[in-house]
JSON list of C-alpha atoms in Angstrom, two decimals:
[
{"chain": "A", "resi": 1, "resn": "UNK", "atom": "CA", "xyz": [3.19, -15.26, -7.68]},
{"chain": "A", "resi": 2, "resn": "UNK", "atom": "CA", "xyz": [-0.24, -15.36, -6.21]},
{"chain": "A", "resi": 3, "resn": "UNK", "atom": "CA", "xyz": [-0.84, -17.62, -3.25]},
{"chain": "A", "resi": 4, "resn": "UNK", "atom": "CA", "xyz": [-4.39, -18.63, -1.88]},
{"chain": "A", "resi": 5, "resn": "UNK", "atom": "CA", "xyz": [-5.00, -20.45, 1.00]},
{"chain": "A", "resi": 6, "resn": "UNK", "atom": "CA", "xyz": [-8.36, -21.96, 1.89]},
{"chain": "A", "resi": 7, "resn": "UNK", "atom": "CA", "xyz": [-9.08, -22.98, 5.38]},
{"chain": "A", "resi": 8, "resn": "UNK", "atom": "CA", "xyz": [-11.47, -25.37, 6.82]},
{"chain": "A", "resi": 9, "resn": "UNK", "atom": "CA", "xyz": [-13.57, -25.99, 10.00]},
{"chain": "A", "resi": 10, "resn": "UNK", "atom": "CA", "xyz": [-12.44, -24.31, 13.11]},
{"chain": "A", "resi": 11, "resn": "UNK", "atom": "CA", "xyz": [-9.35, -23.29, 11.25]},
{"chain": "A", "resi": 12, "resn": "UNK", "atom": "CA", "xyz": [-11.62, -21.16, 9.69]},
{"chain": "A", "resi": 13, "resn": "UNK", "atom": "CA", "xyz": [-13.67, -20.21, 12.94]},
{"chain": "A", "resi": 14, "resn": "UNK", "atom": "CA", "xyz": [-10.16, -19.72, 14.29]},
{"chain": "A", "resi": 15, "resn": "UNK", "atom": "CA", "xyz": [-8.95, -16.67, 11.81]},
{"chain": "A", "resi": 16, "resn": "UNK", "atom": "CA", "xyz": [-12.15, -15.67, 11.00]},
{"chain": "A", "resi": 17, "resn": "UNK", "atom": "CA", "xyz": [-11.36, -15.96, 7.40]},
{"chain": "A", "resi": 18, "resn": "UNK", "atom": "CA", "xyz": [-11.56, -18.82, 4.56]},
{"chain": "A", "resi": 19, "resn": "UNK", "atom": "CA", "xyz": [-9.46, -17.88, 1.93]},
{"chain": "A", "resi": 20, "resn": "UNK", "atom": "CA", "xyz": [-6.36, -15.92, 2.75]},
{"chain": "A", "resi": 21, "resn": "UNK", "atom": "CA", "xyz": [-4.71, -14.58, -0.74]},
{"chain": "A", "resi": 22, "resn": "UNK", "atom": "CA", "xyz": [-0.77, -14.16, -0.44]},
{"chain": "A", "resi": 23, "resn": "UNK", "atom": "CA", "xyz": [2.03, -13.19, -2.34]},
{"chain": "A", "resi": 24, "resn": "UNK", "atom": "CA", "xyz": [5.18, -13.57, -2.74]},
{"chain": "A", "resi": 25, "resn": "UNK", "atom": "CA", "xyz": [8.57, -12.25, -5.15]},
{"chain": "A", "resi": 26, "resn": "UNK", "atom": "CA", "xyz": [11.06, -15.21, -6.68]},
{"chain": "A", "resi": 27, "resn": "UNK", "atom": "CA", "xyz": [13.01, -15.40, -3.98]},
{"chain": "A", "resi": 28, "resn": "UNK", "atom": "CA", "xyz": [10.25, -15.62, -1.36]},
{"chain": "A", "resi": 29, "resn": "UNK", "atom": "CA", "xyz": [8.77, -18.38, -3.47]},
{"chain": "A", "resi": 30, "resn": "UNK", "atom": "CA", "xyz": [10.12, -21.56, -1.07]},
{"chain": "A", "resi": 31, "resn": "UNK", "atom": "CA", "xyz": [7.60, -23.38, 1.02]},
{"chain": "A", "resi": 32, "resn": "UNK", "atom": "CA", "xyz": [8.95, -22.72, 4.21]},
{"chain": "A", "resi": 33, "resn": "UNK", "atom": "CA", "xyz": [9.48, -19.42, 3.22]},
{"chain": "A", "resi": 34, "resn": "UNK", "atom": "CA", "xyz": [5.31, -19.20, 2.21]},
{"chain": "A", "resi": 35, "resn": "UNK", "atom": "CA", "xyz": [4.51, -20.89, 5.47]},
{"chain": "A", "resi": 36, "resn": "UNK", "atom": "CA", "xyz": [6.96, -18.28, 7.78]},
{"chain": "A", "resi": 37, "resn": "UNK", "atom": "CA", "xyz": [4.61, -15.73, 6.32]},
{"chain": "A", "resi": 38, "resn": "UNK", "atom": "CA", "xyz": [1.42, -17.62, 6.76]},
{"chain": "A", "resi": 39, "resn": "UNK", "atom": "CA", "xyz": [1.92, -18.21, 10.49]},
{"chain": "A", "resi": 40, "resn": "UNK", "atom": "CA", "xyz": [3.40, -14.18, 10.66]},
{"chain": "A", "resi": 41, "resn": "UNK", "atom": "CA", "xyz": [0.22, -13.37, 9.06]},
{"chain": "A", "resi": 42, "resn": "UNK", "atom": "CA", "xyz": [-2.12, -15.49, 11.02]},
{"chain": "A", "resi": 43, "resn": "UNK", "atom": "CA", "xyz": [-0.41, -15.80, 14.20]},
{"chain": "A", "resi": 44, "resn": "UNK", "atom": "CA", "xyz": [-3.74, -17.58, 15.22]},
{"chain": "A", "resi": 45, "resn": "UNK", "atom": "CA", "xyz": [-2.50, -20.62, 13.12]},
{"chain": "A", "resi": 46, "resn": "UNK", "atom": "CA", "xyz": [1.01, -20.89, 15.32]},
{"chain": "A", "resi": 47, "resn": "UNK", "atom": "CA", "xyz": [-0.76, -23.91, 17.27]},
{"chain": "A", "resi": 48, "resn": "UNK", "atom": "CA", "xyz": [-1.01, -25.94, 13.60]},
{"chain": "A", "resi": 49, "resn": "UNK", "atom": "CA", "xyz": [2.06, -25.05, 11.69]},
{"chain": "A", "resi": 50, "resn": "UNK", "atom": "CA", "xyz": [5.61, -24.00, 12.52]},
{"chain": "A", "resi": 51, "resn": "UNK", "atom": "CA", "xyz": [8.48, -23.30, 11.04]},
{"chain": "A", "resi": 52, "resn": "UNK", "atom": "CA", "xyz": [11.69, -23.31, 12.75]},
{"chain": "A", "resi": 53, "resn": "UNK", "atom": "CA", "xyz": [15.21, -23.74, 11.03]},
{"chain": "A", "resi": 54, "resn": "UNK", "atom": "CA", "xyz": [13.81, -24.37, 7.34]},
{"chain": "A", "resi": 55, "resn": "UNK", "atom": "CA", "xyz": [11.94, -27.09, 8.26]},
{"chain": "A", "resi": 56, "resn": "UNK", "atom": "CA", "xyz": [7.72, -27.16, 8.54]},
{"chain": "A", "resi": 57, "resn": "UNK", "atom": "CA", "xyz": [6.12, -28.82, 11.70]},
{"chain": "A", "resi": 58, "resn": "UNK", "atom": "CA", "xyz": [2.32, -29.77, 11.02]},
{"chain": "A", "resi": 59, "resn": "UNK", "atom": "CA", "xyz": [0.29, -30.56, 14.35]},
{"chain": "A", "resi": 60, "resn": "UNK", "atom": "CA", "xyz": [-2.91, -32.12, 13.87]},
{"chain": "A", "resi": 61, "resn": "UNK", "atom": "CA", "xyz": [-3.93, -30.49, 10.13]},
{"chain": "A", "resi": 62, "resn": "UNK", "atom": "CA", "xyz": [-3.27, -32.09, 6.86]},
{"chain": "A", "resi": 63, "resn": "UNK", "atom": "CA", "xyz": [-1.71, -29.59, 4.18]},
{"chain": "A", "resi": 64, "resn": "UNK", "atom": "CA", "xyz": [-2.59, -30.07, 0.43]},
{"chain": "A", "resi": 65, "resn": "UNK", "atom": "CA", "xyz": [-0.57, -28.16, -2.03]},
{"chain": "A", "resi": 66, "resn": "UNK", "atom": "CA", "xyz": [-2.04, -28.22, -5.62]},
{"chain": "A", "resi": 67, "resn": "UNK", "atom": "CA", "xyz": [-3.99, -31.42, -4.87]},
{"chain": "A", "resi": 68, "resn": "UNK", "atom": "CA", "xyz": [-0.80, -33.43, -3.31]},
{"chain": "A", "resi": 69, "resn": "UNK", "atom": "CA", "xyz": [0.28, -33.92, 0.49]},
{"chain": "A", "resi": 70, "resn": "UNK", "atom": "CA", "xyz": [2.77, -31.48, 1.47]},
{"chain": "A", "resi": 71, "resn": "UNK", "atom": "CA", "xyz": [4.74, -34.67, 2.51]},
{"chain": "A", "resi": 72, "resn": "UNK", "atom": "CA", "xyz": [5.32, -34.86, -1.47]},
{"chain": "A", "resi": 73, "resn": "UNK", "atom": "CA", "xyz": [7.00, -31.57, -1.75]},
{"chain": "A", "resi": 74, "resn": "UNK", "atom": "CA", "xyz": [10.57, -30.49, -1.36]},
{"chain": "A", "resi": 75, "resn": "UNK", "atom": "CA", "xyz": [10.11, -27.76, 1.07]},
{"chain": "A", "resi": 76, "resn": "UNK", "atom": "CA", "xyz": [13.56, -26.24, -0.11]},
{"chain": "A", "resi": 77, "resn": "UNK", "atom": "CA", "xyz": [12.31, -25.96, -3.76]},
{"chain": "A", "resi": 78, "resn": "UNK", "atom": "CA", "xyz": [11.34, -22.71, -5.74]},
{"chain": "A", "resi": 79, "resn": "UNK", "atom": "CA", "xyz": [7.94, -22.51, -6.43]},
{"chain": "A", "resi": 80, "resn": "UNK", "atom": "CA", "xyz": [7.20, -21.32, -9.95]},
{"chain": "A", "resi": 81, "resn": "UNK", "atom": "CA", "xyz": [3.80, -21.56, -10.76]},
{"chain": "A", "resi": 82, "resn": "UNK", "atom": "CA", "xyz": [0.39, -20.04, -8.59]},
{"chain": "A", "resi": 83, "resn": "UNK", "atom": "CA", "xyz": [-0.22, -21.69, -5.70]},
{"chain": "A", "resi": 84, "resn": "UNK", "atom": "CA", "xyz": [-3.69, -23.48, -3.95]},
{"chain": "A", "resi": 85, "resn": "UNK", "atom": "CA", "xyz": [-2.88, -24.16, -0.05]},
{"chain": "A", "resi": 86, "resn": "UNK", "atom": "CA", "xyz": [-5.85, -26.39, 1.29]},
{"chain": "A", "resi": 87, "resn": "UNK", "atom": "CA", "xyz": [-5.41, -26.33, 5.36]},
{"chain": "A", "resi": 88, "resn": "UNK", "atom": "CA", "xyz": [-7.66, -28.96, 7.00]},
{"chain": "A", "resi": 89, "resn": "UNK", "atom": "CA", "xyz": [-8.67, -29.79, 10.79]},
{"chain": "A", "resi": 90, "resn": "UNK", "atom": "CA", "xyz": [-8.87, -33.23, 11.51]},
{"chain": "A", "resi": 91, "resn": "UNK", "atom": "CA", "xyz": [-11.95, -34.96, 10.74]},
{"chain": "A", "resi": 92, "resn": "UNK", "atom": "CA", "xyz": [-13.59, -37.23, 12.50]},
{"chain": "A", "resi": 93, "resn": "UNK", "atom": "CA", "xyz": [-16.87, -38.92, 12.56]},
{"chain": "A", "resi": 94, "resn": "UNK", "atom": "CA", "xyz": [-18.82, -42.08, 10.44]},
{"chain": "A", "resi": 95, "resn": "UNK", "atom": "CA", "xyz": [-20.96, -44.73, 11.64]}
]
């Protein structure tokens, strides 16, 4: 299963890196699983995103998995099809 993750802003600035491609075997392929290895392979990102007793923390970044909030996904479930992580800083700004 092949696993991209695009970063944004100083998220970006932060692992010096915008795309980040991943992988990961069948039984790897749970969220909090894919985000353990994230944060083990971008320790840089431990300030956003933890993971600690199968559950995900997010701290000021929204997570979009395949277009949806991360909010909408079972974090337990088996992920069988290629996966697009969008990681974004907050934004802030207007008029």
């Amino acid at each position: 299963m092949k696993i991209i993750v695009k970063l944004y802003g100083v998220l970006r600035d932060l692992v010096g890196r915008e795309i980040l491609e991943l992988s990961c075997e069948y039984d790897e392929c749970v969220l909090y699983r894919i985000f353990e290895k994230i944060v083990q392979t971008y320790p840089e990102l431990k300030n956003y995103i933890n993971v600690v007793n199968k559950e995900i923390y997010v701290r000021g970044v929204s997570i979009i998995i395949n277009g949806r909030h991360i909010m909408f996904y079972d974090i337990n479930e088996i992920i069988k099809e290629d996966l697009l992580i969008d990681i974004l800083p907050p934004v802030s700004g207007g008029s």
